[in-house]
């Protein structure tokens, strides 16, 4: 692994209850995503991360932007999507430089090595079909679907270690990675210096915070009458 700051986080899902009644779709359903840090260049420190639109974003945005879906156990070609085919554009939103103050961003604290964070998407059975091309009548009682992580938002948009963040603001820019192809350009050192003087810090290279998806055993929903 590079000498740069880095970490690996294992992601898994569970569901409660494990059954969804096709005749009582207003009943609650909790999909819980658990993040466990398994390695890090700073094992004792947690990590602040911007996880908007990801499966760790339980403000509805995570499901709305397709971070999770359901796939039939018996017929993998059958998929139920939580995301609509067309989505609202955020292009006109007023987004400031400090990520912590933006409603658009979603900053969470991932745990230190060996510890877990659980994030729960609280929905109902009807939310499963809200944007799907499938109707409840298309599903046979007894059908089983597993919760599947998509690769659309498998990652973070910004991150730093907890022990580096005290009293700091989170600037949108990122440190460049070793290739120099990603992150804040270093050809304007005065700009960088000015942001530090204002109390900002930058993200570490986002590709250095890696997710490992654990789907064994799978989280399975069984549809019943």
mmCIF file with all atom_site columns, N, CA and C in Angstrom, residues 26-81:
data_model
loop_
_atom_site.group_PDB
_atom_site.id
_atom_site.type_symbol
_atom_site.label_atom_id
_atom_site.label_alt_id
_atom_site.label_comp_id
_atom_site.label_asym_id
_atom_site.label_entity_id
_atom_site.label_seq_id
_atom_site.pdbx_PDB_ins_code
_atom_site.Cartn_x
_atom_site.Cartn_y
_atom_site.Cartn_z
_atom_site.occupancy
_atom_site.B_iso_or_equiv
_atom_site.pdbx_formal_charge
_atom_site.auth_seq_id
_atom_site.auth_comp_id
_atom_site.auth_asym_id
_atom_site.auth_atom_id
_atom_site.pdbx_PDB_model_num
ATOM 1   N N  . UNK A 1 26 ? -47.542 -0.946  3.912   1.00 0.00 ? 26 UNK A N  1
ATOM 2   C CA . UNK A 1 26 ? -47.290 0.213   4.761   1.00 0.00 ? 26 UNK A CA 1
ATOM 3   C C  . UNK A 1 26 ? -46.473 -0.148  5.996   1.00 0.00 ? 26 UNK A C  1
ATOM 4   N N  . UNK A 1 27 ? -46.182 -1.423  6.191   1.00 0.00 ? 27 UNK A N  1
ATOM 5   C CA . UNK A 1 27 ? -45.422 -1.836  7.361   1.00 0.00 ? 27 UNK A CA 1
ATOM 6   C C  . UNK A 1 27 ? -43.954 -1.447  7.214   1.00 0.00 ? 27 UNK A C  1
ATOM 7   N N  . UNK A 1 28 ? -43.297 -1.101  8.331   1.00 0.00 ? 28 UNK A N  1
ATOM 8   C CA . UNK A 1 28 ? -41.906 -0.621  8.269   1.00 0.00 ? 28 UNK A CA 1
ATOM 9   C C  . UNK A 1 28 ? -40.923 -1.720  7.888   1.00 0.00 ? 28 UNK A C  1
ATOM 10  N N  . UNK A 1 29 ? -39.847 -1.277  7.254   1.00 0.00 ? 29 UNK A N  1
ATOM 11  C CA . UNK A 1 29 ? -38.760 -2.167  6.860   1.00 0.00 ? 29 UNK A CA 1
ATOM 12  C C  . UNK A 1 29 ? -37.449 -1.407  7.069   1.00 0.00 ? 29 UNK A C  1
ATOM 13  N N  . UNK A 1 30 ? -36.523 -2.015  7.777   1.00 0.00 ? 30 UNK A N  1
ATOM 14  C CA . UNK A 1 30 ? -35.241 -1.383  8.055   1.00 0.00 ? 30 UNK A CA 1
ATOM 15  C C  . UNK A 1 30 ? -34.122 -2.111  7.315   1.00 0.00 ? 30 UNK A C  1
ATOM 16  N N  . UNK A 1 31 ? -33.427 -1.374  6.469   1.00 0.00 ? 31 UNK A N  1
ATOM 17  C CA . UNK A 1 31 ? -32.229 -1.897  5.808   1.00 0.00 ? 31 UNK A CA 1
ATOM 18  C C  . UNK A 1 31 ? -31.031 -1.234  6.476   1.00 0.00 ? 31 UNK A C  1
ATOM 19  N N  . UNK A 1 32 ? -30.209 -2.026  7.136   1.00 0.00 ? 32 UNK A N  1
ATOM 20  C CA . UNK A 1 32 ? -29.067 -1.494  7.878   1.00 0.00 ? 32 UNK A CA 1
ATOM 21  C C  . UNK A 1 32 ? -27.765 -1.821  7.162   1.00 0.00 ? 32 UNK A C  1
ATOM 22  N N  . UNK A 1 33 ? -26.977 -0.790  6.916   1.00 0.00 ? 33 UNK A N  1
ATOM 23  C CA . UNK A 1 33 ? -25.655 -0.950  6.318   1.00 0.00 ? 33 UNK A CA 1
ATOM 24  C C  . UNK A 1 33 ? -24.619 -0.741  7.414   1.00 0.00 ? 33 UNK A C  1
ATOM 25  N N  . UNK A 1 34 ? -23.747 -1.723  7.595   1.00 0.00 ? 34 UNK A N  1
ATOM 26  C CA . UNK A 1 34 ? -22.724 -1.667  8.633   1.00 0.00 ? 34 UNK A CA 1
ATOM 27  C C  . UNK A 1 34 ? -21.356 -1.459  7.997   1.00 0.00 ? 34 UNK A C  1
ATOM 28  N N  . UNK A 1 35 ? -20.638 -0.474  8.497   1.00 0.00 ? 35 UNK A N  1
ATOM 29  C CA . UNK A 1 35 ? -19.279 -0.180  8.025   1.00 0.00 ? 35 UNK A CA 1
ATOM 30  C C  . UNK A 1 35 ? -18.298 -0.535  9.135   1.00 0.00 ? 35 UNK A C  1
ATOM 31  N N  . UNK A 1 36 ? -17.344 -1.397  8.822   1.00 0.00 ? 36 UNK A N  1
ATOM 32  C CA . UNK A 1 36 ? -16.314 -1.805  9.780   1.00 0.00 ? 36 UNK A CA 1
ATOM 33  C C  . UNK A 1 36 ? -14.943 -1.513  9.184   1.00 0.00 ? 36 UNK A C  1
ATOM 34  N N  . UNK A 1 37 ? -14.170 -0.678  9.853   1.00 0.00 ? 37 UNK A N  1
ATOM 35  C CA . UNK A 1 37 ? -12.828 -0.356  9.370   1.00 0.00 ? 37 UNK A CA 1
ATOM 36  C C  . UNK A 1 37 ? -11.890 -1.517  9.693   1.00 0.00 ? 37 UNK A C  1
ATOM 37  N N  . UNK A 1 38 ? -11.246 -2.045  8.665   1.00 0.00 ? 38 UNK A N  1
ATOM 38  C CA . UNK A 1 38 ? -10.403 -3.231  8.859   1.00 0.00 ? 38 UNK A CA 1
ATOM 39  C C  . UNK A 1 38 ? -8.909  -2.927  8.737   1.00 0.00 ? 38 UNK A C  1
ATOM 40  N N  . UNK A 1 39 ? -8.549  -1.786  8.140   1.00 0.00 ? 39 UNK A N  1
ATOM 41  C CA . UNK A 1 39 ? -7.146  -1.395  8.103   1.00 0.00 ? 39 UNK A CA 1
ATOM 42  C C  . UNK A 1 39 ? -7.067  0.107   7.876   1.00 0.00 ? 39 UNK A C  1
ATOM 43  N N  . UNK A 1 40 ? -5.953  0.704   8.318   1.00 0.00 ? 40 UNK A N  1
ATOM 44  C CA . UNK A 1 40 ? -5.807  2.146   8.201   1.00 0.00 ? 40 UNK A CA 1
ATOM 45  C C  . UNK A 1 40 ? -4.361  2.529   8.484   1.00 0.00 ? 40 UNK A C  1
ATOM 46  N N  . UNK A 1 41 ? -3.935  3.631   7.860   1.00 0.00 ? 41 UNK A N  1
ATOM 47  C CA . UNK A 1 41 ? -2.612  4.156   8.175   1.00 0.00 ? 41 UNK A CA 1
ATOM 48  C C  . UNK A 1 41 ? -2.595  4.851   9.535   1.00 0.00 ? 41 UNK A C  1
ATOM 49  N N  . UNK A 1 42 ? -3.785  5.110   10.095  1.00 0.00 ? 42 UNK A N  1
ATOM 50  C CA . UNK A 1 42 ? -3.921  5.613   11.466  1.00 0.00 ? 42 UNK A CA 1
ATOM 51  C C  . UNK A 1 42 ? -4.972  4.750   12.167  1.00 0.00 ? 42 UNK A C  1
ATOM 52  N N  . UNK A 1 43 ? -4.598  3.572   12.659  1.00 0.00 ? 43 UNK A N  1
ATOM 53  C CA . UNK A 1 43 ? -5.574  2.605   13.172  1.00 0.00 ? 43 UNK A CA 1
ATOM 54  C C  . UNK A 1 43 ? -6.435  3.110   14.323  1.00 0.00 ? 43 UNK A C  1
ATOM 55  N N  . UNK A 1 44 ? -5.915  4.032   15.120  1.00 0.00 ? 44 UNK A N  1
ATOM 56  C CA . UNK A 1 44 ? -6.658  4.485   16.297  1.00 0.00 ? 44 UNK A CA 1
ATOM 57  C C  . UNK A 1 44 ? -7.553  5.678   16.022  1.00 0.00 ? 44 UNK A C  1
ATOM 58  N N  . UNK A 1 45 ? -7.528  6.188   14.800  1.00 0.00 ? 45 UNK A N  1
ATOM 59  C CA . UNK A 1 45 ? -8.315  7.368   14.470  1.00 0.00 ? 45 UNK A CA 1
ATOM 60  C C  . UNK A 1 45 ? -9.500  7.005   13.590  1.00 0.00 ? 45 UNK A C  1
ATOM 61  N N  . UNK A 1 46 ? -10.644 7.636   13.869  1.00 0.00 ? 46 UNK A N  1
ATOM 62  C CA . UNK A 1 46 ? -11.775 7.525   12.961  1.00 0.00 ? 46 UNK A CA 1
ATOM 63  C C  . UNK A 1 46 ? -11.552 8.395   11.738  1.00 0.00 ? 46 UNK A C  1
ATOM 64  N N  . UNK A 1 47 ? -12.534 8.424   10.848  1.00 0.00 ? 47 UNK A N  1
ATOM 65  C CA . UNK A 1 47 ? -12.396 9.169   9.598   1.00 0.00 ? 47 UNK A CA 1
ATOM 66  C C  . UNK A 1 47 ? -13.692 9.901   9.271   1.00 0.00 ? 47 UNK A C  1
ATOM 67  N N  . UNK A 1 48 ? -13.592 11.199  9.068   1.00 0.00 ? 48 UNK A N  1
ATOM 68  C CA . UNK A 1 48 ? -14.732 11.942  8.563   1.00 0.00 ? 48 UNK A CA 1
ATOM 69  C C  . UNK A 1 48 ? -14.808 11.743  7.051   1.00 0.00 ? 48 UNK A C  1
ATOM 70  N N  . UNK A 1 49 ? -16.000 11.468  6.563   1.00 0.00 ? 49 UNK A N  1
ATOM 71  C CA . UNK A 1 49 ? -16.161 11.206  5.134   1.00 0.00 ? 49 UNK A CA 1
ATOM 72  C C  . UNK A 1 49 ? -17.477 11.803  4.636   1.00 0.00 ? 49 UNK A C  1
ATOM 73  N N  . UNK A 1 50 ? -17.429 12.343  3.443   1.00 0.00 ? 50 UNK A N  1
ATOM 74  C CA . UNK A 1 50 ? -18.640 12.821  2.769   1.00 0.00 ? 50 UNK A CA 1
ATOM 75  C C  . UNK A 1 50 ? -19.197 11.664  1.951   1.00 0.00 ? 50 UNK A C  1
ATOM 76  N N  . UNK A 1 51 ? -20.342 11.145  2.366   1.00 0.00 ? 51 UNK A N  1
ATOM 77  C CA . UNK A 1 51 ? -20.899 9.939   1.743   1.00 0.00 ? 51 UNK A CA 1
ATOM 78  C C  . UNK A 1 51 ? -22.227 10.220  1.053   1.00 0.00 ? 51 UNK A C  1
ATOM 79  N N  . UNK A 1 52 ? -22.444 11.470  0.630   1.00 0.00 ? 52 UNK A N  1
ATOM 80  C CA . UNK A 1 52 ? -23.734 11.781  0.015   1.00 0.00 ? 52 UNK A CA 1
ATOM 81  C C  . UNK A 1 52 ? -23.980 10.889  -1.206  1.00 0.00 ? 52 UNK A C  1
ATOM 82  N N  . UNK A 1 53 ? -25.242 10.496  -1.358  1.00 0.00 ? 53 UNK A N  1
ATOM 83  C CA . UNK A 1 53 ? -25.723 9.628   -2.435  1.00 0.00 ? 53 UNK A CA 1
ATOM 84  C C  . UNK A 1 53 ? -25.270 8.173   -2.284  1.00 0.00 ? 53 UNK A C  1
ATOM 85  N N  . UNK A 1 54 ? -24.533 7.851   -1.255  1.00 0.00 ? 54 UNK A N  1
ATOM 86  C CA . UNK A 1 54 ? -24.043 6.476   -1.097  1.00 0.00 ? 54 UNK A CA 1
ATOM 87  C C  . UNK A 1 54 ? -24.969 5.680   -0.197  1.00 0.00 ? 54 UNK A C  1
ATOM 88  N N  . UNK A 1 55 ? -24.676 4.389   -0.040  1.00 0.00 ? 55 UNK A N  1
ATOM 89  C CA . UNK A 1 55 ? -25.482 3.522   0.825   1.00 0.00 ? 55 UNK A CA 1
ATOM 90  C C  . UNK A 1 55 ? -25.327 3.866   2.294   1.00 0.00 ? 55 UNK A C  1
ATOM 91  N N  . UNK A 1 56 ? -24.369 4.746   2.640   1.00 0.00 ? 56 UNK A N  1
ATOM 92  C CA . UNK A 1 56 ? -24.247 5.241   4.010   1.00 0.00 ? 56 UNK A CA 1
ATOM 93  C C  . UNK A 1 56 ? -24.993 6.563   4.195   1.00 0.00 ? 56 UNK A C  1
ATOM 94  N N  . UNK A 1 57 ? -25.677 7.019   3.160   1.00 0.00 ? 57 UNK A N  1
ATOM 95  C CA . UNK A 1 57 ? -26.500 8.222   3.218   1.00 0.00 ? 57 UNK A CA 1
ATOM 96  C C  . UNK A 1 57 ? -27.948 7.790   3.413   1.00 0.00 ? 57 UNK A C  1
ATOM 97  N N  . UNK A 1 58 ? -28.425 7.866   4.659   1.00 0.00 ? 58 UNK A N  1
ATOM 98  C CA . UNK A 1 58 ? -29.772 7.385   4.958   1.00 0.00 ? 58 UNK A CA 1
ATOM 99  C C  . UNK A 1 58 ? -30.799 8.516   4.999   1.00 0.00 ? 58 UNK A C  1
ATOM 100 N N  . UNK A 1 59 ? -30.507 9.611   4.301   1.00 0.00 ? 59 UNK A N  1
ATOM 101 C CA . UNK A 1 59 ? -31.468 10.721  4.226   1.00 0.00 ? 59 UNK A CA 1
ATOM 102 C C  . UNK A 1 59 ? -32.478 10.512  3.099   1.00 0.00 ? 59 UNK A C  1
ATOM 103 N N  . UNK A 1 60 ? -32.521 9.355   2.524   1.00 0.00 ? 60 UNK A N  1
ATOM 104 C CA . UNK A 1 60 ? -33.293 8.962   1.339   1.00 0.00 ? 60 UNK A CA 1
ATOM 105 C C  . UNK A 1 60 ? -32.457 9.120   0.075   1.00 0.00 ? 60 UNK A C  1
ATOM 106 N N  . UNK A 1 61 ? -31.482 10.034  0.099   1.00 0.00 ? 61 UNK A N  1
ATOM 107 C CA . UNK A 1 61 ? -30.664 10.253  -1.094  1.00 0.00 ? 61 UNK A CA 1
ATOM 108 C C  . UNK A 1 61 ? -29.919 8.998   -1.524  1.00 0.00 ? 61 UNK A C  1
ATOM 109 N N  . UNK A 1 62 ? -29.457 8.201   -0.551  1.00 0.00 ? 62 UNK A N  1
ATOM 110 C CA . UNK A 1 62 ? -28.706 7.000   -0.894  1.00 0.00 ? 62 UNK A CA 1
ATOM 111 C C  . UNK A 1 62 ? -29.516 6.042   -1.743  1.00 0.00 ? 62 UNK A C  1
ATOM 112 N N  . UNK A 1 63 ? -30.761 5.798   -1.350  1.00 0.00 ? 63 UNK A N  1
ATOM 113 C CA . UNK A 1 63 ? -31.630 4.916   -2.130  1.00 0.00 ? 63 UNK A CA 1
ATOM 114 C C  . UNK A 1 63 ? -32.072 5.598   -3.422  1.00 0.00 ? 63 UNK A C  1
ATOM 115 N N  . UNK A 1 64 ? -32.381 6.887   -3.337  1.00 0.00 ? 64 UNK A N  1
ATOM 116 C CA . UNK A 1 64 ? -32.879 7.631   -4.494  1.00 0.00 ? 64 UNK A CA 1
ATOM 117 C C  . UNK A 1 64 ? -31.864 7.637   -5.633  1.00 0.00 ? 64 UNK A C  1
ATOM 118 N N  . UNK A 1 65 ? -30.586 7.658   -5.292  1.00 0.00 ? 65 UNK A N  1
ATOM 119 C CA . UNK A 1 65 ? -29.548 7.691   -6.320  1.00 0.00 ? 65 UNK A CA 1
ATOM 120 C C  . UNK A 1 65 ? -28.979 6.307   -6.632  1.00 0.00 ? 65 UNK A C  1
ATOM 121 N N  . UNK A 1 66 ? -29.659 5.272   -6.171  1.00 0.00 ? 66 UNK A N  1
ATOM 122 C CA . UNK A 1 66 ? -29.362 3.936   -6.656  1.00 0.00 ? 66 UNK A CA 1
ATOM 123 C C  . UNK A 1 66 ? -28.198 3.219   -6.004  1.00 0.00 ? 66 UNK A C  1
ATOM 124 N N  . UNK A 1 67 ? -27.914 3.511   -4.736  1.00 0.00 ? 67 UNK A N  1
ATOM 125 C CA . UNK A 1 67 ? -26.782 2.842   -4.088  1.00 0.00 ? 67 UNK A CA 1
ATOM 126 C C  . UNK A 1 67 ? -27.085 1.385   -3.752  1.00 0.00 ? 67 UNK A C  1
ATOM 127 N N  . UNK A 1 68 ? -28.367 1.069   -3.576  1.00 0.00 ? 68 UNK A N  1
ATOM 128 C CA . UNK A 1 68 ? -28.788 -0.298  -3.268  1.00 0.00 ? 68 UNK A CA 1
ATOM 129 C C  . UNK A 1 68 ? -29.910 -0.708  -4.221  1.00 0.00 ? 68 UNK A C  1
ATOM 130 N N  . UNK A 1 69 ? -30.047 -2.011  -4.426  1.00 0.00 ? 69 UNK A N  1
ATOM 131 C CA . UNK A 1 69 ? -31.160 -2.541  -5.207  1.00 0.00 ? 69 UNK A CA 1
ATOM 132 C C  . UNK A 1 69 ? -31.440 -3.958  -4.726  1.00 0.00 ? 69 UNK A C  1
ATOM 133 N N  . UNK A 1 70 ? -32.533 -4.516  -5.205  1.00 0.00 ? 70 UNK A N  1
ATOM 134 C CA . UNK A 1 70 ? -32.903 -5.896  -4.882  1.00 0.00 ? 70 UNK A CA 1
ATOM 135 C C  . UNK A 1 70 ? -32.757 -6.761  -6.120  1.00 0.00 ? 70 UNK A C  1
ATOM 136 N N  . UNK A 1 71 ? -32.180 -7.955  -5.946  1.00 0.00 ? 71 UNK A N  1
ATOM 137 C CA . UNK A 1 71 ? -32.013 -8.875  -7.064  1.00 0.00 ? 71 UNK A CA 1
ATOM 138 C C  . UNK A 1 71 ? -32.587 -10.232 -6.669  1.00 0.00 ? 71 UNK A C  1
ATOM 139 N N  . UNK A 1 72 ? -33.379 -10.816 -7.573  1.00 0.00 ? 72 UNK A N  1
ATOM 140 C CA . UNK A 1 72 ? -34.020 -12.098 -7.318  1.00 0.00 ? 72 UNK A CA 1
ATOM 141 C C  . UNK A 1 72 ? -32.983 -13.188 -7.065  1.00 0.00 ? 72 UNK A C  1
ATOM 142 N N  . UNK A 1 73 ? -33.236 -13.997 -6.043  1.00 0.00 ? 73 UNK A N  1
ATOM 143 C CA . UNK A 1 73 ? -32.340 -15.113 -5.729  1.00 0.00 ? 73 UNK A CA 1
ATOM 144 C C  . UNK A 1 73 ? -32.461 -16.206 -6.780  1.00 0.00 ? 73 UNK A C  1
ATOM 145 N N  . UNK A 1 74 ? -33.682 -16.501 -7.207  1.00 0.00 ? 74 UNK A N  1
ATOM 146 C CA . UNK A 1 74 ? -33.914 -17.603 -8.140  1.00 0.00 ? 74 UNK A CA 1
ATOM 147 C C  . UNK A 1 74 ? -33.715 -17.205 -9.603  1.00 0.00 ? 74 UNK A C  1
ATOM 148 N N  . UNK A 1 75 ? -33.914 -15.912 -9.904  1.00 0.00 ? 75 UNK A N  1
ATOM 149 C CA . UNK A 1 75 ? -33.762 -15.418 -11.273 1.00 0.00 ? 75 UNK A CA 1
ATOM 150 C C  . UNK A 1 75 ? -33.003 -14.098 -11.240 1.00 0.00 ? 75 UNK A C  1
ATOM 151 N N  . UNK A 1 76 ? -31.671 -14.130 -11.286 1.00 0.00 ? 76 UNK A N  1
ATOM 152 C CA . UNK A 1 76 ? -30.859 -12.916 -11.123 1.00 0.00 ? 76 UNK A CA 1
ATOM 153 C C  . UNK A 1 76 ? -31.120 -11.818 -12.154 1.00 0.00 ? 76 UNK A C  1
ATOM 154 N N  . UNK A 1 77 ? -31.821 -12.137 -13.229 1.00 0.00 ? 77 UNK A N  1
ATOM 155 C CA . UNK A 1 77 ? -32.145 -11.099 -14.212 1.00 0.00 ? 77 UNK A CA 1
ATOM 156 C C  . UNK A 1 77 ? -33.226 -10.154 -13.708 1.00 0.00 ? 77 UNK A C  1
ATOM 157 N N  . UNK A 1 78 ? -33.939 -10.571 -12.677 1.00 0.00 ? 78 UNK A N  1
ATOM 158 C CA . UNK A 1 78 ? -35.009 -9.751  -12.122 1.00 0.00 ? 78 UNK A CA 1
ATOM 159 C C  . UNK A 1 78 ? -34.450 -8.838  -11.044 1.00 0.00 ? 78 UNK A C  1
ATOM 160 N N  . UNK A 1 79 ? -34.588 -7.538  -11.262 1.00 0.00 ? 79 UNK A N  1
ATOM 161 C CA . UNK A 1 79 ? -34.039 -6.543  -10.347 1.00 0.00 ? 79 UNK A CA 1
ATOM 162 C C  . UNK A 1 79 ? -35.129 -5.533  -9.985  1.00 0.00 ? 79 UNK A C  1
ATOM 163 N N  . UNK A 1 80 ? -35.168 -5.141  -8.722  1.00 0.00 ? 80 UNK A N  1
ATOM 164 C CA . UNK A 1 80 ? -36.046 -4.062  -8.271  1.00 0.00 ? 80 UNK A CA 1
ATOM 165 C C  . UNK A 1 80 ? -35.158 -2.899  -7.870  1.00 0.00 ? 80 UNK A C  1
ATOM 166 N N  . UNK A 1 81 ? -35.335 -1.778  -8.541  1.00 0.00 ? 81 UNK A N  1
ATOM 167 C CA . UNK A 1 81 ? -34.501 -0.604  -8.284  1.00 0.00 ? 81 UNK A CA 1
ATOM 168 C C  . UNK A 1 81 ? -35.193 0.338   -7.310  1.00 0.00 ? 81 UNK A C  1
#
